[in-house]
Coordinates of C-alpha atoms in Angstrom, one line a residue:
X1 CA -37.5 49.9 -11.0
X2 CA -39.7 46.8 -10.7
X3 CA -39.9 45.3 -7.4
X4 CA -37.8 42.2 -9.2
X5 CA -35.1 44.4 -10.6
X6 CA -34.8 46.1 -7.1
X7 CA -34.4 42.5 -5.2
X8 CA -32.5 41.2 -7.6
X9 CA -30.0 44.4 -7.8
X10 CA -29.8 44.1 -4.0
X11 CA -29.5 40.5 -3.9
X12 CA -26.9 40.6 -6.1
X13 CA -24.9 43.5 -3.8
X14 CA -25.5 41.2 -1.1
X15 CA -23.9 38.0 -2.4
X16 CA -21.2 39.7 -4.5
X17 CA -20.3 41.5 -1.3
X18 CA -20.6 37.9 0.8
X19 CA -17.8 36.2 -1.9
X20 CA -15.6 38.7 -2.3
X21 CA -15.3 39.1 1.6
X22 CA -15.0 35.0 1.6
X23 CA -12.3 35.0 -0.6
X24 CA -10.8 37.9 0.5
X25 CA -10.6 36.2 4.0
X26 CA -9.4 33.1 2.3
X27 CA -6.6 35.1 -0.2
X28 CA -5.2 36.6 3.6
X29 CA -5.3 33.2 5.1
X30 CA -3.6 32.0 2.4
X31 CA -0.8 34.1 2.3
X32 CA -0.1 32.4 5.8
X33 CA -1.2 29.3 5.5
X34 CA 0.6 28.3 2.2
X35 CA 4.0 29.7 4.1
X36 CA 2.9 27.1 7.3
X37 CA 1.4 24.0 5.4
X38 CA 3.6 21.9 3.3
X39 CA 2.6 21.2 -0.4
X40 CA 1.5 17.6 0.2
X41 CA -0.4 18.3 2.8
X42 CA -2.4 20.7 0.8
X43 CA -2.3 18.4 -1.9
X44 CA -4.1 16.1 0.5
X45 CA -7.0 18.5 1.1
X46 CA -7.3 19.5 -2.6
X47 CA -8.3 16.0 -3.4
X48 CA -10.5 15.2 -0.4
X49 CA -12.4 18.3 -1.0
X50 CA -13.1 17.7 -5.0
X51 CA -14.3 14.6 -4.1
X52 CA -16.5 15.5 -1.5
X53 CA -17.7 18.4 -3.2
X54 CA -18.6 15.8 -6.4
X55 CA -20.8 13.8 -2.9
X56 CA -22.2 16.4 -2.3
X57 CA -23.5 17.4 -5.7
X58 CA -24.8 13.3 -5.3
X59 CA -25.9 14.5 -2.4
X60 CA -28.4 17.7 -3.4
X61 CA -30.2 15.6 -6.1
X62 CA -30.6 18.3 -8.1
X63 CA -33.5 20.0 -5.5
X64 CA -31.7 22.6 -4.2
X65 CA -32.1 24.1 -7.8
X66 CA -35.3 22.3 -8.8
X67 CA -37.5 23.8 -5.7
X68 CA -37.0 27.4 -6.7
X69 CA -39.1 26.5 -9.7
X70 CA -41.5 24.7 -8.0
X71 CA -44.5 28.0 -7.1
X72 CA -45.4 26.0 -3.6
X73 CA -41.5 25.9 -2.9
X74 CA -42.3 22.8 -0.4
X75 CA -39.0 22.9 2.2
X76 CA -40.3 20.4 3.6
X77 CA -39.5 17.7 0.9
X78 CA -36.1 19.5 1.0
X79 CA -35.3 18.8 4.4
X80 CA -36.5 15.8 4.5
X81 CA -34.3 14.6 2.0
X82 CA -31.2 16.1 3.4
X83 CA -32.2 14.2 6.5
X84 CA -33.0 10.5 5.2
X85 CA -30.5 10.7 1.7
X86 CA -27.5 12.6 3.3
X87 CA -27.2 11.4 6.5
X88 CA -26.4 7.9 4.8
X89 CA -24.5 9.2 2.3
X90 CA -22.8 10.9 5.1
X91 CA -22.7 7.3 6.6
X92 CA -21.5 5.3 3.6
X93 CA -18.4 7.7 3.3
X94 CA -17.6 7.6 6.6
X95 CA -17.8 3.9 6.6
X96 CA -16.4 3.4 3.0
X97 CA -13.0 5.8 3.7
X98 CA -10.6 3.5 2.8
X99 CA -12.2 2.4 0.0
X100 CA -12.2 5.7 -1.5
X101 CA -8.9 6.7 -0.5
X102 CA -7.9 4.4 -3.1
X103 CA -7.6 7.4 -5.6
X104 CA -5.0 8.6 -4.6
X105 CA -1.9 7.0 -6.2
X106 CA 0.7 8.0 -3.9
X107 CA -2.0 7.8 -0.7
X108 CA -0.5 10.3 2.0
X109 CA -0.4 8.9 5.5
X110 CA -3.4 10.8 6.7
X111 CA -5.7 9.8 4.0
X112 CA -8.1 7.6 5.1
X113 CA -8.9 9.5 8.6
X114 CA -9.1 12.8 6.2
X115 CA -12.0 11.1 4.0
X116 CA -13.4 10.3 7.3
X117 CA -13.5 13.0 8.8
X118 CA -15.0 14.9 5.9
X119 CA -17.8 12.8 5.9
X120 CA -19.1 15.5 8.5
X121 CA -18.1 18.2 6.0
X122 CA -20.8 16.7 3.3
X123 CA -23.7 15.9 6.5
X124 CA -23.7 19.6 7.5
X125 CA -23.6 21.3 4.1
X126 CA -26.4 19.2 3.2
X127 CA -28.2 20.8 6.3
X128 CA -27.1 23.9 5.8
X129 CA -28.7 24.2 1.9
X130 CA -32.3 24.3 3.1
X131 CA -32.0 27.6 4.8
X132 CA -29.9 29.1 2.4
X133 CA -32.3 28.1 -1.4
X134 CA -34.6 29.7 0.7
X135 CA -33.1 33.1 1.2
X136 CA -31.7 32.8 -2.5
X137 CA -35.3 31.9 -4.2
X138 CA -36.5 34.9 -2.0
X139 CA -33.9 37.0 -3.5
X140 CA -33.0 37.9 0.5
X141 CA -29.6 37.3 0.2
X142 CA -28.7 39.7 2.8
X143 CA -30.1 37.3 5.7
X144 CA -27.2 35.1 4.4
X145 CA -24.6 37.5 4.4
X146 CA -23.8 37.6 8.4
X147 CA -23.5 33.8 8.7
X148 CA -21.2 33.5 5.9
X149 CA -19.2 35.9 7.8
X150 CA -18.8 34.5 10.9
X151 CA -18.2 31.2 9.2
X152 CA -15.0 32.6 7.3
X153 CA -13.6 34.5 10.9
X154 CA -14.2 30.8 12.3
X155 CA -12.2 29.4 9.9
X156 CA -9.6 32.1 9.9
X157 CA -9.0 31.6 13.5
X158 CA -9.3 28.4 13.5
X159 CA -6.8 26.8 10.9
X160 CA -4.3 29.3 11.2
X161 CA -3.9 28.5 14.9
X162 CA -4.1 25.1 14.2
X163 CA -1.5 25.5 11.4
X164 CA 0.9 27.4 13.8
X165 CA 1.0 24.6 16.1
X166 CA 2.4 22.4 13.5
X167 CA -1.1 20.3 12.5
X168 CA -0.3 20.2 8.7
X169 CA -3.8 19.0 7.0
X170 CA -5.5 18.5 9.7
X171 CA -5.9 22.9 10.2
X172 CA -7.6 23.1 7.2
X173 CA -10.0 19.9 7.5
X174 CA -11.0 21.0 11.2
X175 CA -11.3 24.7 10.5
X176 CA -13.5 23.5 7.5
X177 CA -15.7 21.7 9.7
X178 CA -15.7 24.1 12.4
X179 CA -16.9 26.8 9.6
X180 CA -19.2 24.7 8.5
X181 CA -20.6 23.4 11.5
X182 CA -21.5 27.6 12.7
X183 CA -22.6 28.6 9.3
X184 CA -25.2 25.8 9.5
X185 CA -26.2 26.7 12.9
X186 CA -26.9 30.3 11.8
X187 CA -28.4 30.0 8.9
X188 CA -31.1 27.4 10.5
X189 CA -31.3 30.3 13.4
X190 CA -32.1 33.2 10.6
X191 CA -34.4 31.0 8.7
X192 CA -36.5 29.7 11.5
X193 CA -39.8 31.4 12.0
X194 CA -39.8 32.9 8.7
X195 CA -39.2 29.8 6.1
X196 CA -42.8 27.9 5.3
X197 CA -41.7 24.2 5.3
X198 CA -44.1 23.3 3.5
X199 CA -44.6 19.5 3.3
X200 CA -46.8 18.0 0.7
X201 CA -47.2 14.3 1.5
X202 CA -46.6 11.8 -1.2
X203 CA -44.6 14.2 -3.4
X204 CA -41.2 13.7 -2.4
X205 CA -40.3 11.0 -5.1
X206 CA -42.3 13.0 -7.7
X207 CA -39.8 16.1 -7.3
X208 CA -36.5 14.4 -6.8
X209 CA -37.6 12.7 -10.2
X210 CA -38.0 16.3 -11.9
X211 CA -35.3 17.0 -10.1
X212 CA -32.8 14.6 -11.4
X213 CA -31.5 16.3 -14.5
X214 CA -30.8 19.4 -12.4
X215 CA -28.8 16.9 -10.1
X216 CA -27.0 15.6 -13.2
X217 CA -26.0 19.1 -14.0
X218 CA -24.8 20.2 -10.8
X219 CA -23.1 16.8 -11.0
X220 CA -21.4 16.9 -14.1
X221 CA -20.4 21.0 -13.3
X222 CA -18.8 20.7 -10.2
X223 CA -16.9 17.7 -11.6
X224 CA -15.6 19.3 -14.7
X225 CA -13.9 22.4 -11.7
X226 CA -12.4 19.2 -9.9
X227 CA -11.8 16.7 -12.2
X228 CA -8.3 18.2 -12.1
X229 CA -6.9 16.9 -8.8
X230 CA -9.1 13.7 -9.6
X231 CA -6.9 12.8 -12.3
X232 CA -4.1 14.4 -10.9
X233 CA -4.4 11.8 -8.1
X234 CA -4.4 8.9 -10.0
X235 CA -0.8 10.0 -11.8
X236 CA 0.8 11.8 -9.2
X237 CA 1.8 12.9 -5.4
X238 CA 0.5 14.9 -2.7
X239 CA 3.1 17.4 -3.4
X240 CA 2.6 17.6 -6.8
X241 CA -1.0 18.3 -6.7
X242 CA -0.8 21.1 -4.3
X243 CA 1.8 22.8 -6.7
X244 CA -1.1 22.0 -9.3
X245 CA -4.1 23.1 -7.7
X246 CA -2.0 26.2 -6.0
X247 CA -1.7 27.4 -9.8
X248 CA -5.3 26.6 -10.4
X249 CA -6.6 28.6 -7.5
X250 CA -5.3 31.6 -8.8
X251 CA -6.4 31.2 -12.1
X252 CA -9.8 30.7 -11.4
X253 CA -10.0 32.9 -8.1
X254 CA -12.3 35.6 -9.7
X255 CA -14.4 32.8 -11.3
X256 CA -14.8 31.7 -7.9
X257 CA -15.8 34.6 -7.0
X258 CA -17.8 35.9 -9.3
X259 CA -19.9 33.4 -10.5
X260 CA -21.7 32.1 -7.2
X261 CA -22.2 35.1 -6.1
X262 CA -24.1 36.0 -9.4
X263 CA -25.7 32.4 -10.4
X264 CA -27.3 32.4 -6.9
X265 CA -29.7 35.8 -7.2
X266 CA -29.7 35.6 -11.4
X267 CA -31.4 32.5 -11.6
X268 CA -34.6 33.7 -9.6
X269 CA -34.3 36.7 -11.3
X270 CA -34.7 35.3 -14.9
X271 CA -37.5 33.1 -13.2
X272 CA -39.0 36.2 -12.4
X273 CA -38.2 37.8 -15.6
X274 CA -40.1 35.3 -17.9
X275 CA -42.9 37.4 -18.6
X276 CA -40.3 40.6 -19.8
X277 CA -37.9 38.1 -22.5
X278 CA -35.8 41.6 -23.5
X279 CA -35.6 42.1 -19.7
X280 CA -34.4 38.5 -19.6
X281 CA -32.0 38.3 -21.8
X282 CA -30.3 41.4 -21.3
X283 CA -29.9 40.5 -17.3
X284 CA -28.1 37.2 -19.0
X285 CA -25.9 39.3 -21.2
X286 CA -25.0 42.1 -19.0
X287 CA -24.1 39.5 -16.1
X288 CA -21.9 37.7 -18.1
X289 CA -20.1 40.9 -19.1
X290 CA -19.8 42.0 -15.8
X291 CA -18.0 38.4 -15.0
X292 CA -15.4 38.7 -18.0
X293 CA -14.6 42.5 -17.6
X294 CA -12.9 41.3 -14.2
X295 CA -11.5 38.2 -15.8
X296 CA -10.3 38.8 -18.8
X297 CA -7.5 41.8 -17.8
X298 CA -6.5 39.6 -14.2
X299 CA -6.0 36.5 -16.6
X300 CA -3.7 38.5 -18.9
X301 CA -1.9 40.0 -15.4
X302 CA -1.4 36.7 -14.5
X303 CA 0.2 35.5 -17.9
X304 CA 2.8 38.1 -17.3
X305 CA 3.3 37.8 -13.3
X306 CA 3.1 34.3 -12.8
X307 CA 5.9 34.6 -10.7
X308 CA 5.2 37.6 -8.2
X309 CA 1.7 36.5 -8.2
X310 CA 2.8 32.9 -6.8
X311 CA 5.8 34.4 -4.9
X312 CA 3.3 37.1 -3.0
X313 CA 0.3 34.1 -2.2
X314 CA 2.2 31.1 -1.4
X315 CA 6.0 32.8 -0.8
X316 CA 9.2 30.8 -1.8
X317 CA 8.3 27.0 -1.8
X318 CA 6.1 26.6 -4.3
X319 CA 8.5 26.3 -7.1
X320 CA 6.3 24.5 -9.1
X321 CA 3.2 26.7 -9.1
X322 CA 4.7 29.6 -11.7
X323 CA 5.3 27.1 -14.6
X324 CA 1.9 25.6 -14.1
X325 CA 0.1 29.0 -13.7
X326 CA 1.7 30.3 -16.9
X327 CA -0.4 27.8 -18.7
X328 CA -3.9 28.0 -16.4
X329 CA -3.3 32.1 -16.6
X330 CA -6.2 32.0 -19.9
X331 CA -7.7 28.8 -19.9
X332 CA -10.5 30.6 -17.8
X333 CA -11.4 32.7 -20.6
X334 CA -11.7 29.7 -23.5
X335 CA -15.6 29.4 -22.3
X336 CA -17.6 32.5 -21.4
X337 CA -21.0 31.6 -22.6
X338 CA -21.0 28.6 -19.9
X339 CA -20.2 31.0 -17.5
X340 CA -24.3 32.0 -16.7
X341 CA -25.6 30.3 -19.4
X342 CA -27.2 27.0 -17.8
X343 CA -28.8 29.5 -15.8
X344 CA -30.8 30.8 -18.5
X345 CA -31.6 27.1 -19.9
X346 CA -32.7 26.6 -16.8
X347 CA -35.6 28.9 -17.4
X348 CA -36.6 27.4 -20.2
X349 CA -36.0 23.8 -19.2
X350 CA -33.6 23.1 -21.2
X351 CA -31.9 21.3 -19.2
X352 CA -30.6 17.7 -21.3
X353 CA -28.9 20.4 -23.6
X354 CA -27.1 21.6 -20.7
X355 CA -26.1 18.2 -19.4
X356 CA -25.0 17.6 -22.8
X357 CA -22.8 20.8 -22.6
X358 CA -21.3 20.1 -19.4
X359 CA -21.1 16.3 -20.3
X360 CA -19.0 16.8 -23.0
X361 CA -16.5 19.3 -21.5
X362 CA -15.9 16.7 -18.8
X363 CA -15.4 14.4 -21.5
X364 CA -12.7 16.5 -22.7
X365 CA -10.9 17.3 -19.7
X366 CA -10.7 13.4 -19.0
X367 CA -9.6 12.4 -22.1
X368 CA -7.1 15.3 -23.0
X369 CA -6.2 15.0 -19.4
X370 CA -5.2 11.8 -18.9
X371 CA -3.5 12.0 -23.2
X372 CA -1.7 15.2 -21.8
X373 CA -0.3 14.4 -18.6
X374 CA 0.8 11.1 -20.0
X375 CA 3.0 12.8 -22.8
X376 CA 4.0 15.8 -19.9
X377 CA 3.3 15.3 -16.5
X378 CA 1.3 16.9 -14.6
X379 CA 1.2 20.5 -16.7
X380 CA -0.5 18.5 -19.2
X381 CA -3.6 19.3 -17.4
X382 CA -3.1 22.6 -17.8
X383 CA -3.1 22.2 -21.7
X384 CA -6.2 20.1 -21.4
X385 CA -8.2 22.7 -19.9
X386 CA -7.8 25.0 -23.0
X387 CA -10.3 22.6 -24.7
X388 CA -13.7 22.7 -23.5
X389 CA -15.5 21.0 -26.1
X390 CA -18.9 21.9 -24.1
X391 CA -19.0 24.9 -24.5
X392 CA -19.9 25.0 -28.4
X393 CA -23.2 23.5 -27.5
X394 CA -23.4 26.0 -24.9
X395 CA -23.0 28.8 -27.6
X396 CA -25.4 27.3 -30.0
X397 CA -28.3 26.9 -27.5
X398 CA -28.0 30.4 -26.3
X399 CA -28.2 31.4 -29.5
X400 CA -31.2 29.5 -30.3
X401 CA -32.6 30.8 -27.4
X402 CA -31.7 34.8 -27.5
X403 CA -30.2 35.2 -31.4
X404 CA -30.2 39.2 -30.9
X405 CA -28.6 39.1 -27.2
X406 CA -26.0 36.4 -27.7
X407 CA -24.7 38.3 -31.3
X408 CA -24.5 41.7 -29.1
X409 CA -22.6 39.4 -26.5
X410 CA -20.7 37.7 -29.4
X411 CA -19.3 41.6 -30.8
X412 CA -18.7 43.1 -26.7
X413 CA -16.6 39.6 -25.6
X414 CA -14.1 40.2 -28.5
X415 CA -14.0 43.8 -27.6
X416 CA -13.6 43.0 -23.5
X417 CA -11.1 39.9 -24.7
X418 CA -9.2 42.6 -27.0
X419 CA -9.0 45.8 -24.4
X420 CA -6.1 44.3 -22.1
X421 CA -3.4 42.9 -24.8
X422 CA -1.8 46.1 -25.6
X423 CA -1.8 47.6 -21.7
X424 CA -0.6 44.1 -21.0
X425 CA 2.0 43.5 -23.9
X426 CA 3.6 47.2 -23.1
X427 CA 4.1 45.9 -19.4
X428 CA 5.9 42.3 -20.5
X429 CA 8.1 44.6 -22.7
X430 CA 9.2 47.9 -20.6
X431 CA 9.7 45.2 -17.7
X432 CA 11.3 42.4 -19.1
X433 CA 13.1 40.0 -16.3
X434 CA 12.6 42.8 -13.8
X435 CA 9.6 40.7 -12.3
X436 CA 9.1 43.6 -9.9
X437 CA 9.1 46.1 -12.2
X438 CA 6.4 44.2 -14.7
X439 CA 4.6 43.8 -11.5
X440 CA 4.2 47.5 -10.7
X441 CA 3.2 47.8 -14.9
X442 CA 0.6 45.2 -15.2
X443 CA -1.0 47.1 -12.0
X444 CA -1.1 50.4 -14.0
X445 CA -2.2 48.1 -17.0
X446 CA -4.9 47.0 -14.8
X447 CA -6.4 50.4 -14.3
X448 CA -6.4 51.9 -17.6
X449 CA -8.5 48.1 -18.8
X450 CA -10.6 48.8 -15.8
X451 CA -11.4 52.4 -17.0
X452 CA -12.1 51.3 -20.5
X453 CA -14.7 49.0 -19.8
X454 CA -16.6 51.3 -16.9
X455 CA -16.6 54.1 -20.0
X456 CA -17.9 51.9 -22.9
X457 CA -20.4 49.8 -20.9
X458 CA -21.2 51.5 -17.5
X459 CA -24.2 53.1 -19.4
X460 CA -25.4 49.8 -20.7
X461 CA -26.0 48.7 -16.7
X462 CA -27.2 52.3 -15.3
X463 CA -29.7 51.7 -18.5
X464 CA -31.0 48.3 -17.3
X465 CA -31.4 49.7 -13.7
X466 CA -33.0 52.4 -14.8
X467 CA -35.7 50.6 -16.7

């Protein structure tokens, strides 16, 4: 293997292995925590975190993602930025709570000292990204694996003692801060000593400038996986959007997942790759597959346990979630091209088509959203997401870029989309309303997807390793 094919292999192991422990934590603590917090006080920190992960996106600027194509990689710059630009971000949201609080319809009682507090939240994230672009652009993942660790077991601890004692939303905003404030702390401790930063004077407004349509992207992405609870917010209560975004966590929970864990070593790998454009495009392809081979048959076990699935996570008083995940259950599927595929226009600076592609799904999921949960409440939402309009521009410019890959990717994502609806269909039928019974079906349905895709394209990855 080439020394980039071996980094990025581990790299990937690393981070892959860093989420799935993550959310694993997280799916644990949720199985408590959603039995111990009340569904408007979850509502509450649904909505302050989407908006304060849209800050933060203003935040980064774009050069958390722009400095791993930069050869002198200048840290410097970085930190400084995070220093001057998100302390007073950190500042005007602090300062500007109430004001923002404001979109919330049905403001909860805690609201404005929640958007407060969070304001911490976006200060030491901001801090913490220097250390960790640098172990991703380095393809050292592993450095980063330990402090995410210790920052999900300080979390754990943290909210679910909190959240025993009867602190509603405030277990999950001061275990997130807590978390936070540790991972920060040991990231900085890893990275100092080794990371360069490099400071080249004069430069700073140069890079944010080339930065900027990175920051747009970021912008516009982590909107369209909030805007949600934003609308959401403006319609309806607490209680209903933490039935809502219960739903919506399950649905996406292997995007979650997955993606980051991917994005963050496949990127530098493609930057790496640009010498090697079969190389290149076949890390794009097979990366994507790997992504939908998990999502595709857990969507279709969720269409048919919406209730158990709901029932087992949250226990009896989400009553709403079920109807609400019914509907989410596929709408992850409806765009799999966007899934890695800004990464690859990154590459090859493409990046206004990529804005335009994100652009126009948020455009979408506003203007279906607000039309659909207007005509049916809040599971209008739900309906909206079915209708990412970006994602054809997405399609079109990988093609441009790869025509031989994407039409190989185009033939295996109707064969992975295809593989689970007969398993699946077989376990709706034999169980019927015995929920428990269709439970323990779409588990053996599970397995015999999972073998199908490890037999037809197992060889395709041991191939690209190989090589």
């Amino acid at each position: 293997m080439s020394d980039t094919t071996r980094r990025f292999a581990r790299s990937t192991g690393a981070a892959t292995f860093s989420q799935i422990w993550r959310v694993g934590v997280t799916f644990l603590i949720t199985l408590a925590l959603r039995r111990l917090i009340l569904p408007g006080d979850y509502g509450l920190y649904d909505w302050a975190l989407s908006v304060f992960l849209v800050l933060g996106a203003v935040r980064d600027l774009g050069l958390v993602y722009h400095i791993v194509r930069v050869p002198s990689r200048p840290y410097g710059n970085l930190l400084f930025v995070q220093a001057t630009w998100g302390v007073a971000l950190a500042l005007g949201t602090f300062l500007g709570a109430a004001v923002i609080a404001r979109g919330m319809t049905e403001p909860h009682p805690e609201v404005v000292p929640v958007v407060a507090t969070f304001s911490l939240y976006l200060l030491l994230e901001g801090l913490a990204s220097v250390p960790r672009v640098y172990f991703d652009a380095e393809l050292q993942v592993g450095r980063t694996v330990a402090p995410e660790i210790l920052r999900n077991l300080v979390y754990a601890a943290s909210t679910l003692t909190l959240a025993y004692l009867g602190y509603g939303v405030w277990s999950l905003v001061v275990g997130l801060i807590l978390s936070t404030g540790v991972y920060t702390a040991h990231l900085w401790a890893r990275a100092i000593g080794s990371m360069p930063l490099t400071w080249e004077r004069g430069n700073t407004w140069r890079l944010i400038r080339h930065s900027l349509p990175l920051g747009s992207i970021w912008f516009l992405a982590i909107f369209v996986q909030r805007v949600d609870t934003v609308i959401l917010g403006l319609r309806f209560s607490a209680d209903k959007i933490g039935h809502y975004y219960f739903a919506y966590f399950v649905a996406v929970l292997v995007t979650v997942t997955l993606v980051p864990a991917i994005t963050r070593t496949l990127y530098p790998a493609l930057v790496a790759y640009q010498d090697e454009p079969e190389r290149q495009a076949e890390a794009y392809r097979l990366a994507t597959l790997l992504i939908l081979a998990i999502e595709a048959p857990v969507a279709a076990f969720l269409l048919v346990n919406p209730e158990t699935s709901i029932r087992i996570l949250g226990g009896e008083k989400w009553i709403l979630a079920p109807a609400f995940l019914k509907v989410l259950a596929l709408a992850p599927l409806m765009d799999p091209f966007s899934r890695l595929g800004g990464e690859l226009l990154k590459v090859f600076h493409k990046d206004f088509v990529w804005i335009a592609s994100v652009g126009l799904t948020l455009l979408s999921f506003i203007g279906f959203g607000w039309v659909f949960t207007g005509l049916w409440g809040p599971v209008g939402m739900a309906w909206a997401n079915y209708l990412p309009l970006g994602g054809l521009v997405m399609a079109w410019a990988i093609y441009r870029v790869a025509p031989g890959p994407f039409r190989q990717l185009v033939q295996d994502i109707v064969l992975l989309y295809g593989a689970p609806v007969v398993p699946f269909l077989l376990a709706w039928w034999l169980g019927g309303e015995r929920i428990w019974t269709r439970f323990a079906l779409s588990l053996a349905a599970l397995g015999v997807v999972f073998a199908f895709y490890a037999w037809r394209f197992g060889a395709a990855f041991r191939a690209f390793l190989r090589r």
